[in-house]
Tab-separated table of C-alpha atoms in Angstrom:
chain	number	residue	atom	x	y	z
A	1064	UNK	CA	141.553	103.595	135.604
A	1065	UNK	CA	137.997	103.334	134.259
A	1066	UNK	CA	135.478	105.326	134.622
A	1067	UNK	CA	131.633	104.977	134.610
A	1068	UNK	CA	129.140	107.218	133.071
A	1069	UNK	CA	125.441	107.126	132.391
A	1070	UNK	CA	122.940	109.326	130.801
A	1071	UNK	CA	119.420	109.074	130.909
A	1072	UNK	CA	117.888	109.677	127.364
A	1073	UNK	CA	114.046	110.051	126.828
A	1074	UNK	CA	113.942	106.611	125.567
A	1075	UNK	CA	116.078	104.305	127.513
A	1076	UNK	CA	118.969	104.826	129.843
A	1077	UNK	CA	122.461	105.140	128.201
A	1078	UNK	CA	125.479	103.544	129.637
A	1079	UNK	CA	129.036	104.324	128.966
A	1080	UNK	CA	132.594	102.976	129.755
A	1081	UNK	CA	135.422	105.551	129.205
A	1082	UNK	CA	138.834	103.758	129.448
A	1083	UNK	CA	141.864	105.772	129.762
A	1084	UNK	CA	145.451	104.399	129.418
A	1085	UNK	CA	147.261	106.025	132.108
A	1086	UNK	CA	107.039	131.942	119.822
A	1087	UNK	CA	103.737	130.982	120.586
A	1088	UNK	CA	102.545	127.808	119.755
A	1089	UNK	CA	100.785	127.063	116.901
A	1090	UNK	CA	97.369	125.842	116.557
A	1091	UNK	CA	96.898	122.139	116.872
A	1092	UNK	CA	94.270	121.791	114.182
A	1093	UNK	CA	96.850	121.478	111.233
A	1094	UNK	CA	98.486	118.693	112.761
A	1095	UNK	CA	95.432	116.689	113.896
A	1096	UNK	CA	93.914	117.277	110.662
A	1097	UNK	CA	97.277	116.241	108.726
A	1098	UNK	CA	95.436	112.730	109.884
A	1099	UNK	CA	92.141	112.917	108.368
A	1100	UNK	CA	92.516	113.186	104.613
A	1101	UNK	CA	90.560	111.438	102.158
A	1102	UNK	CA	91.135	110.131	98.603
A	1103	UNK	CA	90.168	107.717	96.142
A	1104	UNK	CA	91.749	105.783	93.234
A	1105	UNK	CA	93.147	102.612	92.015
A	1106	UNK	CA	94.863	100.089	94.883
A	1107	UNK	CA	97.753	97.617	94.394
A	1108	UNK	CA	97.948	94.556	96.767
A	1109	UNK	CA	100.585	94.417	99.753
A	1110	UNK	CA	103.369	92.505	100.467
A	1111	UNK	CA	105.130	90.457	102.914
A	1112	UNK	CA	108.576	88.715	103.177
A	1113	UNK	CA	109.863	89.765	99.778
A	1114	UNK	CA	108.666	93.043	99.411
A	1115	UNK	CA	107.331	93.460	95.466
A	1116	UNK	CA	105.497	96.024	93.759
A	1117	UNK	CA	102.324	95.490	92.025
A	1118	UNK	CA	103.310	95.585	88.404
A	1119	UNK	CA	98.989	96.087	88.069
A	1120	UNK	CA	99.288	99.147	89.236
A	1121	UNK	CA	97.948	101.395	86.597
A	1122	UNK	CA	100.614	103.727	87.307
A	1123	UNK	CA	103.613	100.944	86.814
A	1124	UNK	CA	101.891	99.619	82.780
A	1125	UNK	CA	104.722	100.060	80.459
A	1126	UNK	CA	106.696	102.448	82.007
A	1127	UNK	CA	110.645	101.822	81.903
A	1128	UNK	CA	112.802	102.197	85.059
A	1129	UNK	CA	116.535	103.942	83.928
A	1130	UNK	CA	118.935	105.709	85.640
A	1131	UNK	CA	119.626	109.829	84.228
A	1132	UNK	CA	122.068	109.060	81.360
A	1133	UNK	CA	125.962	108.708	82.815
A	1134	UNK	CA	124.895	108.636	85.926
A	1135	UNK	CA	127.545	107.689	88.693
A	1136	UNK	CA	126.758	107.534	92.372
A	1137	UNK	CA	128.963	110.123	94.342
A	1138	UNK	CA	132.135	108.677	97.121
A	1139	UNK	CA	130.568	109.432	100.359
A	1140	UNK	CA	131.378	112.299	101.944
A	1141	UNK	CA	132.104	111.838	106.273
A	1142	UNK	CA	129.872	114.960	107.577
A	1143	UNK	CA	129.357	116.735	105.411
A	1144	UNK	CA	126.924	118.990	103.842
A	1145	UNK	CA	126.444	120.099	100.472
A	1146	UNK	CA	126.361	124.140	100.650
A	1147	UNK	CA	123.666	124.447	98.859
A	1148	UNK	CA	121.612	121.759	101.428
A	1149	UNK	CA	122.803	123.546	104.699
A	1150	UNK	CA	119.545	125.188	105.025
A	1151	UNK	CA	117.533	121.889	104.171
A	1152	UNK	CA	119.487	120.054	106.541
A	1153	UNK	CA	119.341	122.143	109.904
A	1154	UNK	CA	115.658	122.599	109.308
A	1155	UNK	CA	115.178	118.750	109.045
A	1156	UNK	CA	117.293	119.091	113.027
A	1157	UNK	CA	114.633	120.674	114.487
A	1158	UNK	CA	112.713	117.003	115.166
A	1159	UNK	CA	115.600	116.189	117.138
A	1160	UNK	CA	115.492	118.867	119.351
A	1161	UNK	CA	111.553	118.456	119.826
A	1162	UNK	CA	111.760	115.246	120.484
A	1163	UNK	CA	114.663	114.654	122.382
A	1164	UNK	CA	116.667	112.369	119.768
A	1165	UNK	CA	113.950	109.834	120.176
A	1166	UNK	CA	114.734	107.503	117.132
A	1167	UNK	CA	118.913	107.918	117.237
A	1168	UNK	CA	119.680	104.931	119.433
A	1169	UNK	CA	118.325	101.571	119.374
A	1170	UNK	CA	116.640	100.342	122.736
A	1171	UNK	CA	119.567	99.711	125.441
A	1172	UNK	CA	122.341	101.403	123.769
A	1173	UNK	CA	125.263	101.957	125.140
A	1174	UNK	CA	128.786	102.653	124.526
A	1175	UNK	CA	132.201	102.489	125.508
A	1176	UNK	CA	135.876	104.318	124.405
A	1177	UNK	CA	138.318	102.052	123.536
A	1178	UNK	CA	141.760	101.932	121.699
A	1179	UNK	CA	142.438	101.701	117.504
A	1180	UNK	CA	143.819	98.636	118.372
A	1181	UNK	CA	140.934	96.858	119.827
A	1182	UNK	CA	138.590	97.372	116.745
A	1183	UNK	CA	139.738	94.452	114.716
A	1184	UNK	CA	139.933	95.040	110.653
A	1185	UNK	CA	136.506	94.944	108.895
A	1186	UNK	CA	134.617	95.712	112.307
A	1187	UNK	CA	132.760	99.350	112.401
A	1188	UNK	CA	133.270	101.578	115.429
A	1189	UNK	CA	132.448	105.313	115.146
A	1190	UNK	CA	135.367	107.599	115.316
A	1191	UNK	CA	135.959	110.814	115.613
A	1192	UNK	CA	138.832	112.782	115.639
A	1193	UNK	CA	141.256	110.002	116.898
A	1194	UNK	CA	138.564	108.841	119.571
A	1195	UNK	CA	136.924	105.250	118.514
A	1196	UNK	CA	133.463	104.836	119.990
A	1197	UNK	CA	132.073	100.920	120.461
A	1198	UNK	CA	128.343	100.856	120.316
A	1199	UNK	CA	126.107	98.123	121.120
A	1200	UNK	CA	121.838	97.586	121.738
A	1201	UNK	CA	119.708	95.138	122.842
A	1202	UNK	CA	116.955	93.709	120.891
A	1203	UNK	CA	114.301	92.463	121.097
A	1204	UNK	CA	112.584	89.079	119.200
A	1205	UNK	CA	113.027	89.750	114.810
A	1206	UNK	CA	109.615	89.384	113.029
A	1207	UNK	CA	110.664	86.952	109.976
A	1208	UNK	CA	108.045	88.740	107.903
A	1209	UNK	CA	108.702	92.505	106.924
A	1210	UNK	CA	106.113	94.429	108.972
A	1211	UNK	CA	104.033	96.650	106.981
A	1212	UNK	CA	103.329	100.191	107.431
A	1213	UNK	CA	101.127	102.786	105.366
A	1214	UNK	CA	102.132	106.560	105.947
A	1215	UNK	CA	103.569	109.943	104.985
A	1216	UNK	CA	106.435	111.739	106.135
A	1217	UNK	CA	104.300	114.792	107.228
A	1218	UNK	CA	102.121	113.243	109.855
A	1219	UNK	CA	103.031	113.718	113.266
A	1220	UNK	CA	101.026	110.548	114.174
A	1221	UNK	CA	103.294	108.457	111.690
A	1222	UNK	CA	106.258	110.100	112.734
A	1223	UNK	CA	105.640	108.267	116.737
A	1224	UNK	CA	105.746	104.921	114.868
A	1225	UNK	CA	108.944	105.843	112.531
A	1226	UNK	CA	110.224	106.896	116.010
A	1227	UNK	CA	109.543	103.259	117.375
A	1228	UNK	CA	110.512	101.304	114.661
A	1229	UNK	CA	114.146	103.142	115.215
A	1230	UNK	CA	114.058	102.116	118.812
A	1231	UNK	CA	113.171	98.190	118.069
A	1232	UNK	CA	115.842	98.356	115.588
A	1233	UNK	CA	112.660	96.790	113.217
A	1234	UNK	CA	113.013	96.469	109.511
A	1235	UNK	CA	109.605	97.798	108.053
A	1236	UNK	CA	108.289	97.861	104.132
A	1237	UNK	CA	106.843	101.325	103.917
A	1238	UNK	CA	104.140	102.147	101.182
A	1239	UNK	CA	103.932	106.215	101.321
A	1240	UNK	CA	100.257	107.137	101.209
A	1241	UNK	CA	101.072	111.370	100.561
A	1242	UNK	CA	97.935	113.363	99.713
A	1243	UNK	CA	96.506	112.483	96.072
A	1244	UNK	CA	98.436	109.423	95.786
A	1245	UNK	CA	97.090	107.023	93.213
A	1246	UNK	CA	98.085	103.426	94.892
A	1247	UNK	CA	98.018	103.244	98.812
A	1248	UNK	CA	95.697	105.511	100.326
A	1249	UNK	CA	92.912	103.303	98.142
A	1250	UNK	CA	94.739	100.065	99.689
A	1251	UNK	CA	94.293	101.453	103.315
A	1252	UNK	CA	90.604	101.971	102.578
A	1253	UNK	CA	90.171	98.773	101.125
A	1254	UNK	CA	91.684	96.845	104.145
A	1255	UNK	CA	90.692	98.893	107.105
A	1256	UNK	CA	87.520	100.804	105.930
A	1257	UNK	CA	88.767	104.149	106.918
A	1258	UNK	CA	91.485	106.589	105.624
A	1259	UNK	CA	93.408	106.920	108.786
A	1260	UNK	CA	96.982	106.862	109.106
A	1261	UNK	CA	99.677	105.243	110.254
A	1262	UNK	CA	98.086	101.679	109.729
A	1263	UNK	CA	99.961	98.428	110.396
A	1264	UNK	CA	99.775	95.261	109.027
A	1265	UNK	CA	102.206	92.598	110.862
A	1266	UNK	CA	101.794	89.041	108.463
A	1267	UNK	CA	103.381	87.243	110.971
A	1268	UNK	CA	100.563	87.536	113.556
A	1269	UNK	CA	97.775	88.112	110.878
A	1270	UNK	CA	97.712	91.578	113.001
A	1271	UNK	CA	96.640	95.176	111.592
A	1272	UNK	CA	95.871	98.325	112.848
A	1273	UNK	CA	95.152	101.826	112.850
A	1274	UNK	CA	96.253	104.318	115.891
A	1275	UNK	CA	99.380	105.436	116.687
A	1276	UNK	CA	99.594	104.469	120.452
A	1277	UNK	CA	98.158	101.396	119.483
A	1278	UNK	CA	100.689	100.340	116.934
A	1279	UNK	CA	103.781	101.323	119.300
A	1280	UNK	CA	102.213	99.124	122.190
A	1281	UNK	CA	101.813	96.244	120.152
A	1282	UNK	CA	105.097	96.537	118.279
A	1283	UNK	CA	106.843	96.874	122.324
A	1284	UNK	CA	105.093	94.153	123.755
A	1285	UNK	CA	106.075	92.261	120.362
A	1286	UNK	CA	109.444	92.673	119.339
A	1287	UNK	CA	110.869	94.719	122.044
A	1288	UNK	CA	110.694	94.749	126.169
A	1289	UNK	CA	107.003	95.534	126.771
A	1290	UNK	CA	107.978	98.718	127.847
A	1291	UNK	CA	106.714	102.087	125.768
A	1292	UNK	CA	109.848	104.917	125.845
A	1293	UNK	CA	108.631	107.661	128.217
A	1294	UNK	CA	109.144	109.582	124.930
A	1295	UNK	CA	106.525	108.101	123.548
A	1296	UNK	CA	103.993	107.758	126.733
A	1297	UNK	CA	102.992	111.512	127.277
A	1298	UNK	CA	99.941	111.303	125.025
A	1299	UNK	CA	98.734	114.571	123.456
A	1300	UNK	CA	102.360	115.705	124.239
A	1301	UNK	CA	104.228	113.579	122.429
A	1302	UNK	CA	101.852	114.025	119.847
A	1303	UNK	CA	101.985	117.919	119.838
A	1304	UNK	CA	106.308	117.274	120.029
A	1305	UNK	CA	106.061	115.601	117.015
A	1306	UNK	CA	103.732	118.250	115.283
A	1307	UNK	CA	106.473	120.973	116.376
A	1308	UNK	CA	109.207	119.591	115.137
A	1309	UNK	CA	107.606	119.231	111.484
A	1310	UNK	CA	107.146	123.192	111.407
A	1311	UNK	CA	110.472	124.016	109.568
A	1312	UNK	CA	109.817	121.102	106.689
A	1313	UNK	CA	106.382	122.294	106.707
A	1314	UNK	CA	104.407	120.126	103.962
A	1315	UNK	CA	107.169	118.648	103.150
A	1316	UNK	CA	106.430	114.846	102.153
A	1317	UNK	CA	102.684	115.435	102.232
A	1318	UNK	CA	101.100	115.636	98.720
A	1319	UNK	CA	101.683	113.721	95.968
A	1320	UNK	CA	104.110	114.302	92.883
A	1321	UNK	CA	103.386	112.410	89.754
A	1322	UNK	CA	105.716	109.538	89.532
A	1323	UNK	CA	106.311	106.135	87.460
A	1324	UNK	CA	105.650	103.098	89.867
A	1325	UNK	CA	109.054	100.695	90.388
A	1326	UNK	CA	108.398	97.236	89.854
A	1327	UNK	CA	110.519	96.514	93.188
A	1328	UNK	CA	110.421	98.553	96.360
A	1329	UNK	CA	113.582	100.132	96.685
A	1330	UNK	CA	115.608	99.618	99.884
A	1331	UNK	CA	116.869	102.472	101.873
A	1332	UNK	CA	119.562	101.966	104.791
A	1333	UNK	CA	117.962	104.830	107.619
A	1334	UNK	CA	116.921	105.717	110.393
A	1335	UNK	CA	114.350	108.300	112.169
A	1336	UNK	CA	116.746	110.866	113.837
A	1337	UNK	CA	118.746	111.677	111.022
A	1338	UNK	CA	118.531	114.703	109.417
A	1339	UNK	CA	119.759	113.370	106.277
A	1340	UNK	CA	117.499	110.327	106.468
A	1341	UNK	CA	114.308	112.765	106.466
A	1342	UNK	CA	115.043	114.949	103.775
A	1343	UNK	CA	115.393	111.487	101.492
A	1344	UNK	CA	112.532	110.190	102.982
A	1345	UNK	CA	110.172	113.210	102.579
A	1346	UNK	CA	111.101	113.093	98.460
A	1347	UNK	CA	110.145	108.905	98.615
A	1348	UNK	CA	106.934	109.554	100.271
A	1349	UNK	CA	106.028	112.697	97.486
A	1350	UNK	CA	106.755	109.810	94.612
A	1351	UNK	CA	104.907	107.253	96.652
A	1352	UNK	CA	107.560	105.354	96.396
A	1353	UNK	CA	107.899	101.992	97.976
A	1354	UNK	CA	110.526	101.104	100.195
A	1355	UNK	CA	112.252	98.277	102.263
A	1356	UNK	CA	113.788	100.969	105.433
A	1357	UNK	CA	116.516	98.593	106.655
A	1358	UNK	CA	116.894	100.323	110.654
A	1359	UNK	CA	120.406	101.099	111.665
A	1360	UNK	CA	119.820	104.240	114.267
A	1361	UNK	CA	123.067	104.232	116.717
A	1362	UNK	CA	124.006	100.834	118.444
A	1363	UNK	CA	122.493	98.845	115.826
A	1364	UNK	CA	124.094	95.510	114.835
A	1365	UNK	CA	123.093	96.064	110.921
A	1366	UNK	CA	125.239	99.018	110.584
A	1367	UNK	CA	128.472	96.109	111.096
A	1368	UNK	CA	126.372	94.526	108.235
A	1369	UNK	CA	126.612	97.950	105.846
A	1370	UNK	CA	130.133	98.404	106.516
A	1371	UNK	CA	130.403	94.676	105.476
A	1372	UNK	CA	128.780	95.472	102.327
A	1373	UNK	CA	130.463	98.758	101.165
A	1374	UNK	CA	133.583	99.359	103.389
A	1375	UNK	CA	132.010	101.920	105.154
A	1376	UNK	CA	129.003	103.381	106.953
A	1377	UNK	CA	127.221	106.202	106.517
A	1378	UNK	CA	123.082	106.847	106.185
A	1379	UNK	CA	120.900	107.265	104.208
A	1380	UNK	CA	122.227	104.218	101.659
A	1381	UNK	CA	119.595	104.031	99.041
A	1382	UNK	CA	119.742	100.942	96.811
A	1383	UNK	CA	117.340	100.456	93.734
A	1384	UNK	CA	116.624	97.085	92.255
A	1385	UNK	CA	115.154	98.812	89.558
A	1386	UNK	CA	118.236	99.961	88.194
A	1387	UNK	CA	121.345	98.435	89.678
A	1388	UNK	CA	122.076	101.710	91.258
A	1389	UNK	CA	123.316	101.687	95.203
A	1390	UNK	CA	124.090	105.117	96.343
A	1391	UNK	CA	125.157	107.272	99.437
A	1392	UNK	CA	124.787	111.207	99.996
A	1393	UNK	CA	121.085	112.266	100.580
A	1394	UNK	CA	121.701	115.300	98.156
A	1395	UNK	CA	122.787	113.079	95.486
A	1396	UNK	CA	119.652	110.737	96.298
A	1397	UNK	CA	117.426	113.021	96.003
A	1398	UNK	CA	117.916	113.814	92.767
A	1399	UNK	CA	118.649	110.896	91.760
A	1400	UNK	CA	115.042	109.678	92.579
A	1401	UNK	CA	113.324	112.711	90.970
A	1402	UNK	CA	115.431	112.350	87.963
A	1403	UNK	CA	114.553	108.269	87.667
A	1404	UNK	CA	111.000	108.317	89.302
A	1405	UNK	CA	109.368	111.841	88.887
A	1406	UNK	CA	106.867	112.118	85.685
A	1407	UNK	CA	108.530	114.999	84.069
């Protein structure tokens, strides 16, 4: 007997095959103006297919990259949450519940129950408590170039296109531009005349741009179906969503923390609906950090690649060329990047 059941998410309609064997709201000006900061300092030049540093960078001159002393990355740990993180981690849920788990699944996910014995060795499946989950996506056309994208955790604006990248299942070099930041709020200046944010560059079109809407229609009509998520096509609402569900990490991956400059962006296996993702991703953009975000939201075919890799899936996965160091547990990330990266 099978059964047929379909749910209609705010991004895309979900499919699934179950087989059975016999307060008030808050002004709007801090968000909008979360947009509209301005700085000035040294720039570094950006990159395209391999992602590189600027070893120019005034900030990057002589400065050696090490792991703390002894260090040893943690076993991953299925669900769960350090005790000391609980409160860190439900308030980086609230985005989900604003925004209606836009960035969990990958454009036409869907999903089907199946027996242990169908899931052949080395393949991933999700399973929980006895019950293995099969979870597939369609994509759309892969950009052979890394995409480029300049913005801060903070920014409701920037969070739309984080939101779309996890949708398009796109692999994107992010250089964090957090308030004060020495290196890539100058380069945004430099190449589009104005400190606005998100901007895009796309070196496999010779494409770049600032505005949020803007970015999301062009990366659709791109690399995806042509069709925006209704999610993302309310205008100022999805924009005020997005500012909501920011208010209990409030400032959180916004201004700048002193920080030596890796020679190598570091790579960071994530995606946007996870709390656990955010909460390493606020602490990269603080250290302007970086980073190669390899997508694997839910029905993405690179989290088959991850399990390849390690023998198991679980995100964020944080690997530094810098040091040698590949890593799960966002906890354990965390301070492993302020212990490596953060000017003491």
């Amino acid at each position: 007997m099978v059964m047929a059941a379909a749910l209609s998410f705010s991004q895309f309609p979900v499919s699934g095959y179950i087989c059975f064997p016999k307060r008030r709201l808050p002004s709007r000006s801090f968000y909008i103006r979360a947009m509209s900061e301005t700085s000035s300092s040294t720039s570094v030049s950006s990159q395209q297919e391999q992602p590189t540093s600027d070893s120019s960078s005034a900030s990057s001159s002589s400065v050696t990259i090490a792991p703390p002393p002894n260090f040893k990355p943690p076993e991953p740990k299925r669900f769960a949450i350090r005790p000391d993180k609980t409160g860190e981690v439900f308030g980086a849920l609230l985005p989900l519940l604003f925004r209606f788990a836009t960035g969990v699944f990958v454009s036409g996910y869907s999903f089907s129950f199946v027996s242990k014995d169908e899931i052949p060795p080395g393949q991933y499946a999700l399973e929980l408590n006895g019950i293995v989950i099969k979870e597939t996506a369609k994509v759309g056309p892969r950009p052979e170039k890394y995409i480029e994208i300049y913005e801060f955790e903070s920014c409701p604006f920037c969070r739309k296109v984080r939101e779309i990248v996890a949708i398009l299942d796109l692999d994107v070099v992010f250089y964090p531009c957090p308030r004060n930041g020495p290196n890539f709020r100058p380069k945004v200046l430099q190449m589009g005349g104005k400190l606005q944010f998100p901007y895009m560059v796309d070196p496999n079109t010779g494409v770049s741009m600032y505005e949020s809407d803007d970015i999301i229609r062009y990366l659709v009509d791109k690399y995806g179906d042509g069709n925006v998520p209704l999610s993302l096509s309310l205008g100022f609402l999805t924009t005020l969503t997005a500012g909501l569900s920011m208010l209990s990490r409030i400032g959180k991956g916004t201004i700048y923390t002193p920080a030596k400059f890796p020679p190598k962006p570091l790579k960071l296996w994530a995606y946007e609906g996870s709390p656990f993702c955010k909460l390493v991703r606020e602490v990269l953009v603080e250290l302007e950090l970086p980073h190669l975000l390899v997508s694997c939201a839910r029905g993405s075919p690179k989290r088959q690649i991850l399990f390849q890799k390690t023998g198991h899936f679980q995100a964020p996965f944080l690997e530094d060329p810098n040091t040698g160091i590949e890593m799960f547990e966002s906890a354990e990330i965390i301070e492993y990047l302020r212990a490596t990266y953060a000017l003491q």
